[in-house]
């Protein structure tokens, strides 16, 4: 009894520490107004507290099985996570500007203009030579220029203004709703994210109940410092994926193929990468042809939402094209692949991207081939392709970890938590610079190398354990 009480106290202490760290990070954000010089802001302290918060999350992971489930324990978990999000809703994004693109897209679409056709630069009053851009009265360009003239400071903060939007239609719909609530207000956008995340939490509890896992496992998402800081502090739209992915998983476990197809199609219409998970869900319904047909038809109907984006994808400045062909940030394994291809081809970057797509695709298909055999195999077929994509991608942004965090409550891998501990190191690039030797040779290898070593060790240990068991 005394050990159980002690474990429960440790659980509450770790939750309290998570909340205190989130409040501290939210408070520190006031020192990061837009355009601040990172050297004049407490960025090192912000990164350090983020790393500590990652270790606290690992402590929560280790404590879950030792803590008795009670209404009080669940209530404290829910209230603490909600408080962490509310603190971040009123905080300032720390050296992140993606939210300006979201709210610009929402305003453009709310005015009946297609953001897949017009880039923010189209709203400029003058071209690069200072010559006025004269637009016909009543044209979309004239409307964009009027919108930019009403909000000049906001329009000037949209990053990569020559690139047309990359965000799929359901994400665009969320941007529009935020604009309707309060135009160009970050708090309105964060309120949309909060509603989405509350829905995700409800689905998570239902999934955990169905899988007969403790509801306390939800802490790995709900109290996750990367989800809180990147999803609500920096206001990244990846939070919108959570209810769609969890809804698809729950529907598939309930054998509701049509609903699973709709939810997964919705996830793709938020961000394109969940296409990678299509085979795993299909395998879940195999060989029932009737259910498989429902899944394909429902998912296909949702994917029709992508038509406007696909019709504009021929433009080299289309967001999807620019991102897939040229973007590279904070990556570890990808530059190694590029260096290797330098010996064989004049387009090593393109070759490396093709190889990454092939590897991740093969992993997804190989795991999907076994997804029908058990619930564990199905969940692995969802988690590990995401993990492979995160480790091999040419862009290692920390908010991409939200994709994996959604499935953390259903995955027992402790090594994966190393990614959430090292994720805040990404922000050191703003202090050191992308080409700095320290950043390239130490920060990035630690950010991804340590998690990779932890995963290799864990998989090797598990293989030895199975061998001894035999």
CSV table of C-alpha atoms in Angstrom, one decimal:
chain,number,residue,atom,x,y,z
A,1,UNK,CA,0.0,0.0,0.0
A,2,UNK,CA,2.8,2.4,0.9
A,3,UNK,CA,4.6,1.8,-2.4
A,4,UNK,CA,1.4,2.5,-4.3
A,5,UNK,CA,0.9,5.8,-2.4
A,6,UNK,CA,4.5,6.7,-3.1
A,7,UNK,CA,4.0,5.9,-6.8
A,8,UNK,CA,0.8,8.0,-7.0
A,9,UNK,CA,2.7,10.9,-5.3
A,10,UNK,CA,5.4,10.6,-7.9
A,11,UNK,CA,2.8,10.7,-10.6
A,12,UNK,CA,1.2,13.9,-9.3
A,13,UNK,CA,4.6,15.5,-8.7
A,14,UNK,CA,5.7,14.8,-12.3
A,15,UNK,CA,2.4,16.2,-13.6
A,16,UNK,CA,2.9,19.3,-11.5
A,17,UNK,CA,6.4,19.7,-12.7
A,18,UNK,CA,5.2,19.4,-16.3
A,19,UNK,CA,2.7,22.1,-15.8
A,20,UNK,CA,5.2,24.4,-14.0
A,21,UNK,CA,7.7,24.0,-16.9
A,22,UNK,CA,4.9,24.8,-19.5
A,23,UNK,CA,4.0,27.9,-17.5
A,24,UNK,CA,7.7,28.9,-17.4
A,25,UNK,CA,8.1,28.4,-21.2
A,26,UNK,CA,4.9,30.4,-21.8
A,27,UNK,CA,6.3,33.3,-19.6
A,28,UNK,CA,9.6,33.2,-21.4
A,29,UNK,CA,7.9,33.7,-24.7
A,30,UNK,CA,7.3,37.4,-23.9
A,31,UNK,CA,11.0,37.9,-24.5
A,32,UNK,CA,10.6,36.7,-28.1
A,33,UNK,CA,8.6,39.4,-30.0
A,34,UNK,CA,8.5,39.1,-33.8
A,35,UNK,CA,11.9,39.8,-35.3
A,36,UNK,CA,13.9,39.6,-32.0
A,37,UNK,CA,17.6,38.9,-32.3
A,38,UNK,CA,18.0,35.4,-30.8
A,39,UNK,CA,21.3,36.5,-29.2
A,40,UNK,CA,19.4,39.1,-27.2
A,41,UNK,CA,16.7,36.8,-26.0
A,42,UNK,CA,16.9,33.9,-23.4
A,43,UNK,CA,16.8,31.2,-26.1
A,44,UNK,CA,19.4,29.0,-24.3
A,45,UNK,CA,17.2,28.9,-21.2
A,46,UNK,CA,14.1,28.2,-23.3
A,47,UNK,CA,15.9,25.3,-25.0
A,48,UNK,CA,17.2,23.9,-21.7
A,49,UNK,CA,13.7,24.0,-20.0
A,50,UNK,CA,12.3,22.2,-23.1
A,51,UNK,CA,14.9,19.4,-22.7
A,52,UNK,CA,14.1,19.1,-19.0
A,53,UNK,CA,10.4,18.9,-19.9
A,54,UNK,CA,11.2,16.0,-22.2
A,55,UNK,CA,12.9,14.1,-19.4
A,56,UNK,CA,9.9,14.7,-17.2
A,57,UNK,CA,7.7,13.2,-20.0
A,58,UNK,CA,10.0,10.1,-19.9
A,59,UNK,CA,9.5,10.0,-16.1
A,60,UNK,CA,5.8,10.0,-16.6
A,61,UNK,CA,6.1,7.1,-19.1
A,62,UNK,CA,8.0,5.1,-16.6
A,63,UNK,CA,5.5,5.9,-13.8
A,64,UNK,CA,2.3,5.0,-15.6
A,65,UNK,CA,2.3,1.3,-14.9
A,66,UNK,CA,3.1,2.0,-11.2
A,67,UNK,CA,0.2,4.4,-10.7
A,68,UNK,CA,-3.2,3.3,-9.7
A,69,UNK,CA,-6.0,4.5,-11.9
A,70,UNK,CA,-8.6,6.7,-10.2
A,71,UNK,CA,-10.9,9.5,-11.2
A,72,UNK,CA,-8.6,11.9,-9.3
A,73,UNK,CA,-5.5,10.8,-11.3
A,74,UNK,CA,-7.4,11.2,-14.6
A,75,UNK,CA,-8.9,14.5,-13.6
A,76,UNK,CA,-5.5,15.9,-12.6
A,77,UNK,CA,-4.1,14.7,-15.9
A,78,UNK,CA,-6.8,16.4,-17.9
A,79,UNK,CA,-6.8,19.7,-15.9
A,80,UNK,CA,-3.0,20.0,-16.0
A,81,UNK,CA,-2.9,19.5,-19.8
A,82,UNK,CA,-5.7,22.0,-20.3
A,83,UNK,CA,-3.9,24.5,-18.1
A,84,UNK,CA,-0.7,24.0,-20.1
A,85,UNK,CA,-2.6,24.7,-23.3
A,86,UNK,CA,-4.4,27.8,-22.0
A,87,UNK,CA,-1.0,29.2,-20.9
A,88,UNK,CA,0.4,28.7,-24.4
A,89,UNK,CA,-2.7,30.1,-26.1
A,90,UNK,CA,-1.8,33.6,-24.7
A,91,UNK,CA,1.9,33.2,-25.3
A,92,UNK,CA,4.1,34.5,-28.2
A,93,UNK,CA,5.4,32.0,-30.8
A,94,UNK,CA,9.1,31.6,-30.1
A,95,UNK,CA,11.0,32.4,-33.4
A,96,UNK,CA,8.3,30.8,-35.5
A,97,UNK,CA,6.2,32.5,-38.2
A,98,UNK,CA,4.1,29.7,-39.8
A,99,UNK,CA,1.0,31.2,-38.1
A,100,UNK,CA,1.2,34.3,-40.4
A,101,UNK,CA,0.8,32.0,-43.4
A,102,UNK,CA,-2.2,30.2,-41.9
A,103,UNK,CA,-4.1,33.4,-41.1
A,104,UNK,CA,-3.2,35.0,-44.4
A,105,UNK,CA,-4.5,31.9,-46.2
A,106,UNK,CA,-7.7,32.1,-44.1
A,107,UNK,CA,-8.2,35.7,-45.0
A,108,UNK,CA,-7.6,35.1,-48.7
A,109,UNK,CA,-10.0,32.2,-48.9
A,110,UNK,CA,-12.6,34.0,-46.8
A,111,UNK,CA,-12.5,36.7,-49.5
A,112,UNK,CA,-13.2,34.1,-52.2
A,113,UNK,CA,-9.7,33.9,-53.6
A,114,UNK,CA,-7.9,30.7,-54.3
A,115,UNK,CA,-4.6,30.5,-52.2
A,116,UNK,CA,-3.3,27.6,-54.4
A,117,UNK,CA,-3.2,30.0,-57.4
A,118,UNK,CA,-2.1,33.3,-55.7
A,119,UNK,CA,1.0,33.6,-53.6
A,120,UNK,CA,1.3,36.3,-50.9
A,121,UNK,CA,3.7,38.2,-53.1
A,122,UNK,CA,0.9,38.7,-55.6
A,123,UNK,CA,-0.6,41.2,-53.1
A,124,UNK,CA,2.5,43.5,-53.3
A,125,UNK,CA,1.9,47.1,-54.4
A,126,UNK,CA,5.3,47.3,-56.1
A,127,UNK,CA,7.5,44.7,-57.8
A,128,UNK,CA,11.2,44.1,-57.1
A,129,UNK,CA,12.2,47.1,-59.2
A,130,UNK,CA,9.8,49.5,-57.4
A,131,UNK,CA,7.4,49.6,-60.3
A,132,UNK,CA,3.7,49.8,-59.2
A,133,UNK,CA,1.7,46.6,-59.8
A,134,UNK,CA,-1.4,47.9,-61.4
A,135,UNK,CA,-4.3,45.3,-61.1
A,136,UNK,CA,-7.6,45.6,-63.0
A,137,UNK,CA,-10.4,46.8,-60.7
A,138,UNK,CA,-12.4,43.9,-59.4
A,139,UNK,CA,-9.7,41.3,-60.1
A,140,UNK,CA,-8.4,38.8,-57.5
A,141,UNK,CA,-5.0,40.7,-57.5
A,142,UNK,CA,-6.8,44.0,-56.7
A,143,UNK,CA,-8.6,42.3,-53.8
A,144,UNK,CA,-5.3,40.8,-52.5
A,145,UNK,CA,-3.7,44.2,-52.7
A,146,UNK,CA,-6.5,45.8,-50.8
A,147,UNK,CA,-6.3,43.1,-48.1
A,148,UNK,CA,-2.5,43.6,-47.8
A,149,UNK,CA,-3.0,47.4,-47.6
A,150,UNK,CA,-5.3,46.9,-44.7
A,151,UNK,CA,-2.9,44.7,-42.9
A,152,UNK,CA,0.6,45.7,-44.2
A,153,UNK,CA,2.6,44.5,-41.2
A,154,UNK,CA,0.9,41.2,-41.1
A,155,UNK,CA,1.3,40.6,-44.9
A,156,UNK,CA,5.0,41.5,-44.7
A,157,UNK,CA,5.5,38.7,-42.1
A,158,UNK,CA,4.4,35.8,-44.3
A,159,UNK,CA,7.5,33.7,-44.9
A,160,UNK,CA,8.5,32.6,-48.4
A,161,UNK,CA,5.9,35.0,-50.0
A,162,UNK,CA,6.6,33.8,-53.5
A,163,UNK,CA,5.5,30.2,-52.6
A,164,UNK,CA,1.9,29.4,-53.0
A,165,UNK,CA,0.3,27.6,-50.0
A,166,UNK,CA,1.1,24.0,-49.3
A,167,UNK,CA,-1.8,23.3,-46.9
A,168,UNK,CA,-4.6,21.0,-48.0
A,169,UNK,CA,-8.3,21.9,-48.1
A,170,UNK,CA,-9.4,20.9,-44.6
A,171,UNK,CA,-6.5,22.8,-43.1
A,172,UNK,CA,-7.6,25.8,-45.2
A,173,UNK,CA,-11.1,25.4,-43.9
A,174,UNK,CA,-9.8,25.7,-40.3
A,175,UNK,CA,-7.9,28.8,-41.3
A,176,UNK,CA,-11.1,30.3,-42.7
A,177,UNK,CA,-13.0,29.5,-39.5
A,178,UNK,CA,-10.3,31.3,-37.4
A,179,UNK,CA,-10.7,34.3,-39.7
A,180,UNK,CA,-14.4,34.3,-39.3
A,181,UNK,CA,-14.0,34.3,-35.5
A,182,UNK,CA,-11.6,37.1,-35.4
A,183,UNK,CA,-9.6,38.2,-38.5
A,184,UNK,CA,-5.8,38.0,-38.2
A,185,UNK,CA,-5.9,37.1,-34.5
A,186,UNK,CA,-3.6,34.3,-33.4
A,187,UNK,CA,-5.8,33.6,-30.3
A,188,UNK,CA,-8.7,32.7,-32.6
A,189,UNK,CA,-6.5,30.2,-34.5
A,190,UNK,CA,-5.2,28.7,-31.3
A,191,UNK,CA,-8.9,28.3,-30.1
A,192,UNK,CA,-9.5,26.2,-33.2
A,193,UNK,CA,-6.5,24.1,-32.3
A,194,UNK,CA,-7.7,23.7,-28.7
A,195,UNK,CA,-11.1,22.4,-29.9
A,196,UNK,CA,-9.4,19.9,-32.2
A,197,UNK,CA,-7.2,18.7,-29.4
A,198,UNK,CA,-10.0,18.3,-27.0
A,199,UNK,CA,-11.7,16.1,-29.5
A,200,UNK,CA,-8.5,14.1,-29.9
A,201,UNK,CA,-8.3,13.6,-26.2
A,202,UNK,CA,-11.8,12.2,-26.1
A,203,UNK,CA,-11.0,9.8,-28.9
A,204,UNK,CA,-7.8,8.8,-27.2
A,205,UNK,CA,-9.6,7.8,-24.0
A,206,UNK,CA,-12.1,5.7,-26.0
A,207,UNK,CA,-9.2,4.0,-27.8
A,208,UNK,CA,-7.4,3.2,-24.6
A,209,UNK,CA,-10.5,1.8,-23.1
A,210,UNK,CA,-11.1,-0.4,-26.1
A,211,UNK,CA,-7.5,-1.6,-26.0
A,212,UNK,CA,-7.8,-2.2,-22.2
A,213,UNK,CA,-4.9,0.1,-21.5
A,214,UNK,CA,-4.8,2.5,-18.6
A,215,UNK,CA,-6.3,5.9,-19.4
A,216,UNK,CA,-3.2,7.4,-17.8
A,217,UNK,CA,-1.3,6.6,-21.1
A,218,UNK,CA,-3.0,9.6,-22.5
A,219,UNK,CA,-0.5,11.7,-20.6
A,220,UNK,CA,2.1,10.9,-23.2
A,221,UNK,CA,0.2,13.1,-25.6
A,222,UNK,CA,-1.8,15.4,-23.4
A,223,UNK,CA,1.2,16.5,-21.3
A,224,UNK,CA,3.8,16.2,-24.1
A,225,UNK,CA,5.9,19.3,-24.1
A,226,UNK,CA,6.5,19.2,-27.8
A,227,UNK,CA,2.8,19.0,-28.5
A,228,UNK,CA,2.2,21.9,-26.0
A,229,UNK,CA,5.0,24.2,-27.2
A,230,UNK,CA,4.9,23.5,-30.9
A,231,UNK,CA,1.2,22.9,-31.2
A,232,UNK,CA,0.0,25.8,-29.0
A,233,UNK,CA,3.0,27.9,-28.3
A,234,UNK,CA,4.1,28.1,-31.9
A,235,UNK,CA,0.6,27.4,-33.2
A,236,UNK,CA,1.6,24.8,-35.8
A,237,UNK,CA,-1.4,23.3,-37.6
A,238,UNK,CA,-0.2,19.7,-37.2
A,239,UNK,CA,-2.5,19.5,-34.1
A,240,UNK,CA,-5.4,19.3,-36.6
A,241,UNK,CA,-4.3,15.8,-37.6
A,242,UNK,CA,-4.8,14.3,-34.2
A,243,UNK,CA,-8.6,13.7,-34.2
A,244,UNK,CA,-8.6,12.5,-37.8
A,245,UNK,CA,-5.8,9.9,-37.2
A,246,UNK,CA,-7.3,8.7,-33.9
A,247,UNK,CA,-10.8,8.6,-35.4
A,248,UNK,CA,-9.5,6.4,-38.2
A,249,UNK,CA,-7.8,4.0,-35.8
A,250,UNK,CA,-10.9,3.8,-33.6
A,251,UNK,CA,-13.2,3.2,-36.5
A,252,UNK,CA,-10.9,0.5,-37.9
A,253,UNK,CA,-10.8,-1.3,-34.6
A,254,UNK,CA,-14.6,-1.1,-34.5
A,255,UNK,CA,-14.7,-2.6,-38.0
A,256,UNK,CA,-16.4,0.5,-39.4
A,257,UNK,CA,-14.6,0.6,-42.7
A,258,UNK,CA,-16.4,3.6,-44.3
A,259,UNK,CA,-15.8,5.8,-41.2
A,260,UNK,CA,-12.2,4.8,-41.2
A,261,UNK,CA,-11.9,5.8,-44.8
A,262,UNK,CA,-13.5,9.1,-44.2
A,263,UNK,CA,-11.3,9.9,-41.2
A,264,UNK,CA,-8.1,8.9,-42.9
A,265,UNK,CA,-9.1,10.8,-46.0
A,266,UNK,CA,-9.7,13.7,-43.7
A,267,UNK,CA,-6.2,13.4,-42.3
A,268,UNK,CA,-4.7,13.5,-45.8
A,269,UNK,CA,-6.8,16.6,-46.5
A,270,UNK,CA,-5.2,18.2,-43.4
A,271,UNK,CA,-1.6,17.2,-44.4
A,272,UNK,CA,-0.6,15.0,-47.2
A,273,UNK,CA,1.7,12.5,-45.5
A,274,UNK,CA,-1.0,10.2,-44.0
A,275,UNK,CA,-1.2,8.8,-47.5
A,276,UNK,CA,1.6,6.6,-46.2
A,277,UNK,CA,-0.8,4.9,-43.8
A,278,UNK,CA,-3.4,4.0,-46.5
A,279,UNK,CA,-2.0,0.4,-47.0
A,280,UNK,CA,-2.1,-0.4,-43.2
A,281,UNK,CA,-5.8,0.5,-42.9
A,282,UNK,CA,-6.6,-1.4,-46.1
A,283,UNK,CA,-4.8,-4.5,-44.7
A,284,UNK,CA,-6.9,-4.2,-41.6
A,285,UNK,CA,-10.0,-4.9,-43.6
A,286,UNK,CA,-8.5,-7.6,-45.7
A,287,UNK,CA,-9.9,-10.0,-47.0
A,288,UNK,CA,-13.4,-8.7,-46.4
A,289,UNK,CA,-14.1,-7.3,-49.9
A,290,UNK,CA,-17.2,-5.5,-48.8
A,291,UNK,CA,-15.5,-3.6,-46.0
A,292,UNK,CA,-12.5,-2.9,-48.1
A,293,UNK,CA,-14.7,-1.4,-50.8
A,294,UNK,CA,-16.4,0.8,-48.2
A,295,UNK,CA,-13.0,2.0,-47.0
A,296,UNK,CA,-11.7,2.7,-50.5
A,297,UNK,CA,-14.9,4.5,-51.6
A,298,UNK,CA,-15.2,6.7,-48.5
A,299,UNK,CA,-11.5,7.5,-48.4
A,300,UNK,CA,-11.5,8.3,-52.2
A,301,UNK,CA,-14.5,10.6,-51.7
A,302,UNK,CA,-12.6,12.6,-49.1
A,303,UNK,CA,-9.5,12.7,-51.3
A,304,UNK,CA,-11.6,14.6,-53.9
A,305,UNK,CA,-11.1,17.6,-51.7
A,306,UNK,CA,-7.5,17.6,-52.9
A,307,UNK,CA,-8.5,18.4,-56.5
A,308,UNK,CA,-8.0,22.2,-56.2
A,309,UNK,CA,-4.6,21.7,-54.8
A,310,UNK,CA,-3.6,19.1,-57.3
A,311,UNK,CA,-4.8,21.2,-60.2
A,312,UNK,CA,-2.3,23.9,-59.2
A,313,UNK,CA,0.6,21.6,-58.5
A,314,UNK,CA,2.1,22.0,-61.9
A,315,UNK,CA,3.5,25.4,-60.9
A,316,UNK,CA,7.1,25.3,-59.7
A,317,UNK,CA,6.1,27.8,-56.9
A,318,UNK,CA,3.3,25.6,-55.7
A,319,UNK,CA,3.9,24.8,-52.1
A,320,UNK,CA,3.9,21.0,-52.5
A,321,UNK,CA,6.4,21.2,-55.4
A,322,UNK,CA,8.7,23.7,-53.6
A,323,UNK,CA,8.7,21.7,-50.4
A,324,UNK,CA,9.2,18.2,-51.9
A,325,UNK,CA,12.0,19.3,-54.3
A,326,UNK,CA,14.0,21.9,-52.4
A,327,UNK,CA,13.3,22.1,-48.6
A,328,UNK,CA,16.0,20.9,-46.2
A,329,UNK,CA,16.3,21.8,-42.6
A,330,UNK,CA,17.7,20.3,-39.4
A,331,UNK,CA,18.2,16.8,-40.9
A,332,UNK,CA,20.7,14.1,-39.9
A,333,UNK,CA,20.5,11.1,-42.2
A,334,UNK,CA,19.4,12.9,-45.3
A,335,UNK,CA,22.6,14.9,-45.8
A,336,UNK,CA,24.6,11.7,-45.4
A,337,UNK,CA,22.6,10.2,-48.2
A,338,UNK,CA,23.1,13.3,-50.4
A,339,UNK,CA,26.9,13.1,-49.8
A,340,UNK,CA,26.8,9.4,-50.8
A,341,UNK,CA,25.0,10.1,-54.0
A,342,UNK,CA,27.4,12.9,-54.8
A,343,UNK,CA,29.8,10.2,-56.1
A,344,UNK,CA,27.3,8.8,-58.6
A,345,UNK,CA,25.1,11.6,-59.9
A,346,UNK,CA,24.9,15.3,-60.6
A,347,UNK,CA,21.5,15.5,-58.8
A,348,UNK,CA,22.3,13.9,-55.4
A,349,UNK,CA,19.6,15.8,-53.6
A,350,UNK,CA,16.9,14.4,-56.0
A,351,UNK,CA,18.3,10.9,-55.8
A,352,UNK,CA,18.4,11.0,-52.0
A,353,UNK,CA,14.7,12.2,-51.9
A,354,UNK,CA,13.8,9.3,-54.2
A,355,UNK,CA,15.6,6.8,-52.0
A,356,UNK,CA,13.9,8.1,-48.8
A,357,UNK,CA,10.5,7.8,-50.5
A,358,UNK,CA,11.3,4.3,-51.6
A,359,UNK,CA,12.6,3.2,-48.1
A,360,UNK,CA,9.7,4.7,-46.2
A,361,UNK,CA,7.2,3.3,-48.7
A,362,UNK,CA,8.7,-0.2,-48.5
A,363,UNK,CA,8.6,0.0,-44.7
A,364,UNK,CA,4.9,1.0,-44.8
A,365,UNK,CA,4.0,-1.8,-47.2
A,366,UNK,CA,6.0,-4.4,-45.4
A,367,UNK,CA,4.4,-3.6,-42.0
A,368,UNK,CA,1.0,-3.2,-43.7
A,369,UNK,CA,1.3,-6.8,-45.0
A,370,UNK,CA,1.1,-8.0,-41.4
A,371,UNK,CA,-1.4,-5.4,-40.0
A,372,UNK,CA,-4.3,-7.8,-40.3
A,373,UNK,CA,-2.7,-10.3,-37.9
A,374,UNK,CA,-3.2,-8.4,-34.6
A,375,UNK,CA,-4.0,-5.0,-33.1
A,376,UNK,CA,-0.3,-4.7,-32.1
A,377,UNK,CA,0.8,-5.3,-35.7
A,378,UNK,CA,-1.7,-2.8,-36.9
A,379,UNK,CA,-0.5,-0.1,-34.5
A,380,UNK,CA,3.1,-0.8,-35.4
A,381,UNK,CA,2.2,-0.5,-39.1
A,382,UNK,CA,1.1,3.1,-38.3
A,383,UNK,CA,3.8,4.2,-35.9
A,384,UNK,CA,7.0,2.9,-37.5
A,385,UNK,CA,6.5,4.4,-41.0
A,386,UNK,CA,6.0,7.7,-39.3
A,387,UNK,CA,9.2,7.2,-37.3
A,388,UNK,CA,11.1,6.2,-40.4
A,389,UNK,CA,9.8,9.3,-42.2
A,390,UNK,CA,10.8,11.6,-39.3
A,391,UNK,CA,14.3,10.1,-39.2
A,392,UNK,CA,15.0,10.1,-42.9
A,393,UNK,CA,13.2,13.3,-43.9
A,394,UNK,CA,15.1,16.3,-45.3
A,395,UNK,CA,13.2,18.4,-42.9
A,396,UNK,CA,13.5,17.5,-39.2
A,397,UNK,CA,11.2,20.2,-37.7
A,398,UNK,CA,10.2,19.4,-34.1
A,399,UNK,CA,6.5,20.0,-34.7
A,400,UNK,CA,6.5,17.0,-37.0
A,401,UNK,CA,6.9,14.9,-33.8
A,402,UNK,CA,3.2,15.7,-33.1
A,403,UNK,CA,2.4,13.1,-35.8
A,404,UNK,CA,4.2,10.5,-33.7
A,405,UNK,CA,3.0,11.8,-30.3
A,406,UNK,CA,-0.6,11.0,-31.4
A,407,UNK,CA,0.3,7.3,-31.3
A,408,UNK,CA,2.6,7.4,-28.3
A,409,UNK,CA,-0.1,6.2,-25.8
A,410,UNK,CA,-0.4,3.0,-27.8
A,411,UNK,CA,3.4,2.3,-28.3
A,412,UNK,CA,5.6,0.8,-25.6
A,413,UNK,CA,8.9,2.0,-27.1
A,414,UNK,CA,10.9,4.0,-24.5
A,415,UNK,CA,13.6,4.8,-26.9
A,416,UNK,CA,11.2,6.9,-29.0
A,417,UNK,CA,11.1,9.4,-26.1
A,418,UNK,CA,14.7,10.4,-26.9
A,419,UNK,CA,13.3,12.3,-29.9
A,420,UNK,CA,11.0,14.3,-27.6
A,421,UNK,CA,13.9,15.1,-25.2
A,422,UNK,CA,16.3,16.3,-28.0
A,423,UNK,CA,13.6,18.1,-30.0
A,424,UNK,CA,14.1,21.6,-28.4
A,425,UNK,CA,17.7,21.6,-29.7
A,426,UNK,CA,16.4,22.5,-33.1
A,427,UNK,CA,16.0,26.1,-31.9
A,428,UNK,CA,19.8,26.4,-31.4
A,429,UNK,CA,20.0,26.9,-35.2
A,430,UNK,CA,18.7,30.4,-34.6
A,431,UNK,CA,21.6,31.1,-32.2
A,432,UNK,CA,24.3,29.3,-34.2
A,433,UNK,CA,23.2,29.5,-37.8
A,434,UNK,CA,22.4,26.7,-40.2
A,435,UNK,CA,26.0,26.5,-41.5
A,436,UNK,CA,27.7,26.7,-38.1
A,437,UNK,CA,30.1,23.8,-37.5
A,438,UNK,CA,29.0,23.3,-34.0
A,439,UNK,CA,25.3,23.1,-35.1
A,440,UNK,CA,26.1,20.7,-38.0
A,441,UNK,CA,28.6,18.4,-36.2
A,442,UNK,CA,27.2,18.3,-32.7
A,443,UNK,CA,23.7,19.7,-32.3
A,444,UNK,CA,22.1,17.8,-35.2
A,445,UNK,CA,23.9,14.5,-34.5
A,446,UNK,CA,22.7,14.7,-30.9
A,447,UNK,CA,19.2,15.6,-31.9
A,448,UNK,CA,18.8,12.5,-34.1
A,449,UNK,CA,21.8,10.3,-33.4
A,450,UNK,CA,21.0,9.6,-29.8
A,451,UNK,CA,17.4,8.6,-30.5
A,452,UNK,CA,18.6,6.3,-33.3
A,453,UNK,CA,21.2,4.7,-31.0
A,454,UNK,CA,18.5,4.2,-28.4
A,455,UNK,CA,16.2,2.6,-30.9
A,456,UNK,CA,18.9,0.3,-32.2
A,457,UNK,CA,19.7,-0.8,-28.6
A,458,UNK,CA,16.1,-1.3,-27.7
A,459,UNK,CA,15.4,-3.4,-30.8
A,460,UNK,CA,18.5,-5.4,-30.2
A,461,UNK,CA,17.6,-6.0,-26.6
A,462,UNK,CA,14.1,-7.1,-27.6
A,463,UNK,CA,15.5,-9.5,-30.2
A,464,UNK,CA,17.8,-11.1,-27.6
A,465,UNK,CA,14.9,-11.4,-25.1
A,466,UNK,CA,12.8,-13.2,-27.7
A,467,UNK,CA,15.7,-15.6,-28.5
A,468,UNK,CA,16.1,-16.4,-24.8
A,469,UNK,CA,12.4,-17.0,-24.5
A,470,UNK,CA,12.5,-19.6,-27.3
